[in-house]
Amino acid sequence: MSHKRIPKHKAAMAVGGVLALGAAAILLPHASASQDGASDGVAAAPKTLKAGDASDLATRLAGTLGDAWAGAWYDGEDKQLVVNVVRGENTMALKVRSAGAEVRWVDNSMAELEAGAGTLTSEATIPGTSWAVDPRTNKILVTADSTVTGDRWDQLESTVEDLGSGMATLKKSPGTFRTFASGGDAIFAGGARCSLGFNVTAGDGSPAFLTAGHCAAAGDEWSDQQGGRPIATVDQALFPGAGDFALLTYDDPATEAPSEVNVGGQTVPILQAAEAAVGQQVFRMGSTTGLADGQVLGLNATVNYPEGTVTGLIQTDVCAEPGDSGGSLFTQDGLAIGLTSGGSGDCTVGGETFFQPVTTALEAVGATLGDGGAGAGDQAGGQEQGAGQAGAEEQAGAGDQAGAGDQPGGQDAGAGQDGADGQDMQDGAGTGSGRHSGQDSGLSRTH
């Protein structure tokens, strides 16, 4: 971890060079802006945008369009922002085109979709369920895990049907929604293991880091080694409720806390926090499964965990497993997006994973992203390694240690899947769908 001295010869990656990615190959729906009689050629073709810029533009347009706003998503292939406009709002469509986004006509406004989500909250808050607005389908995506059966399934299905035709889609997930317990490095308290998310600077100027809020229930003092001396203390935490995040301050005020993510053998500089955009390609780093990637499926998601309901999350198709909770969700160009909360499935069969938005967590705890230094640090396991060492060795030191699982209070939510000993975790760290061996030269898509 970053409380160790960082060898000067271990340089951090340059954002543009080392993060060499293949084509995203994410094909998102397209719709002609001339549907419903709107005129083509009124404005220039949609602008080519980075995902972060597209998210900023979407935020501005949401405030401009009012009742005509129905959400937006990022077309990763064409690098354009697609904005849903309620059918018939031609004047608002012109504003969207003038701003450089593509128009897609839809029937459900965002206000109507959010009202539908409110009905689900009041009528179907059932453990093992989640919902989020999916702008690509202009519907609410409702998901139920394998525990939702019998009367509970009937209640959920009936509530979805009562929303009306074309308002929601209901699907089953084969896994079980649970909290996962890494910026990639493992942290420990009692019998629980979680992961460091992002190094930050607390409001009083002291070095600190963010992780998942449900991890804080395991104890106030956290170590970077199983049974090791504490290196950080919980300062603030929230779970369940309007988020899943915690701020831990380093016990040593001289701790170096570089703003970066350790991806196994290399580091990704984190430049700033940013809002997620539906359709955006994202990467997750966790101490159990390593590096995985996927895309954002929905925003402002509600998840009903066994421990309680959490709102305001990001829904993705990125895999995760126990031990990954608190880990970093980020982009190829160094934007901090989220903290791993929980979900269903694993990195063999896939599944849904939910993330706490970093921007919301930072605002709530009064922190800012770390110093942006170029150190290669954050070595959990207490080892300083050179840039030439195999990433698999570094990743093993970072998190593949014996632990009783990631559930607060020392309960192992994933022991039956991942094994209770560190050897099982180590053997799986570089294999399987959605996982990344630290021996690779940089980030790469896994599916």
CSV table of N, CA and C in Angstrom, one decimal, residues 108 167 210 296 300 325 389 436:
chain,number,residue,atom,x,y,z
A,108,ASN,N,-41.6,7.2,-23.3
A,108,ASN,CA,-41.5,7.3,-21.8
A,108,ASN,C,-40.6,8.5,-21.5
A,167,MET,N,-43.3,-0.1,-20.0
A,167,MET,CA,-42.6,0.7,-18.9
A,167,MET,C,-41.4,-0.1,-18.3
A,210,LEU,N,-11.0,5.6,-0.1
A,210,LEU,CA,-12.4,5.2,-0.2
A,210,LEU,C,-12.5,3.7,-0.4
A,296,VAL,N,-21.4,0.2,-18.6
A,296,VAL,CA,-22.4,0.7,-17.7
A,296,VAL,C,-23.8,0.4,-18.4
A,300,ASN,N,-28.4,5.3,-11.2
A,300,ASN,CA,-29.4,5.5,-10.1
A,300,ASN,C,-30.1,4.2,-9.8
A,325,SER,N,-15.1,-6.2,-3.0
A,325,SER,CA,-15.9,-5.1,-2.5
A,325,SER,C,-15.0,-3.9,-2.2
A,389,GLN,N,9.1,-6.9,-12.5
A,389,GLN,CA,8.6,-8.2,-11.9
A,389,GLN,C,7.3,-8.5,-12.5
A,436,HIS,N,-7.8,-11.0,-15.4
A,436,HIS,CA,-6.6,-10.4,-16.1
A,436,HIS,C,-5.4,-10.9,-15.4
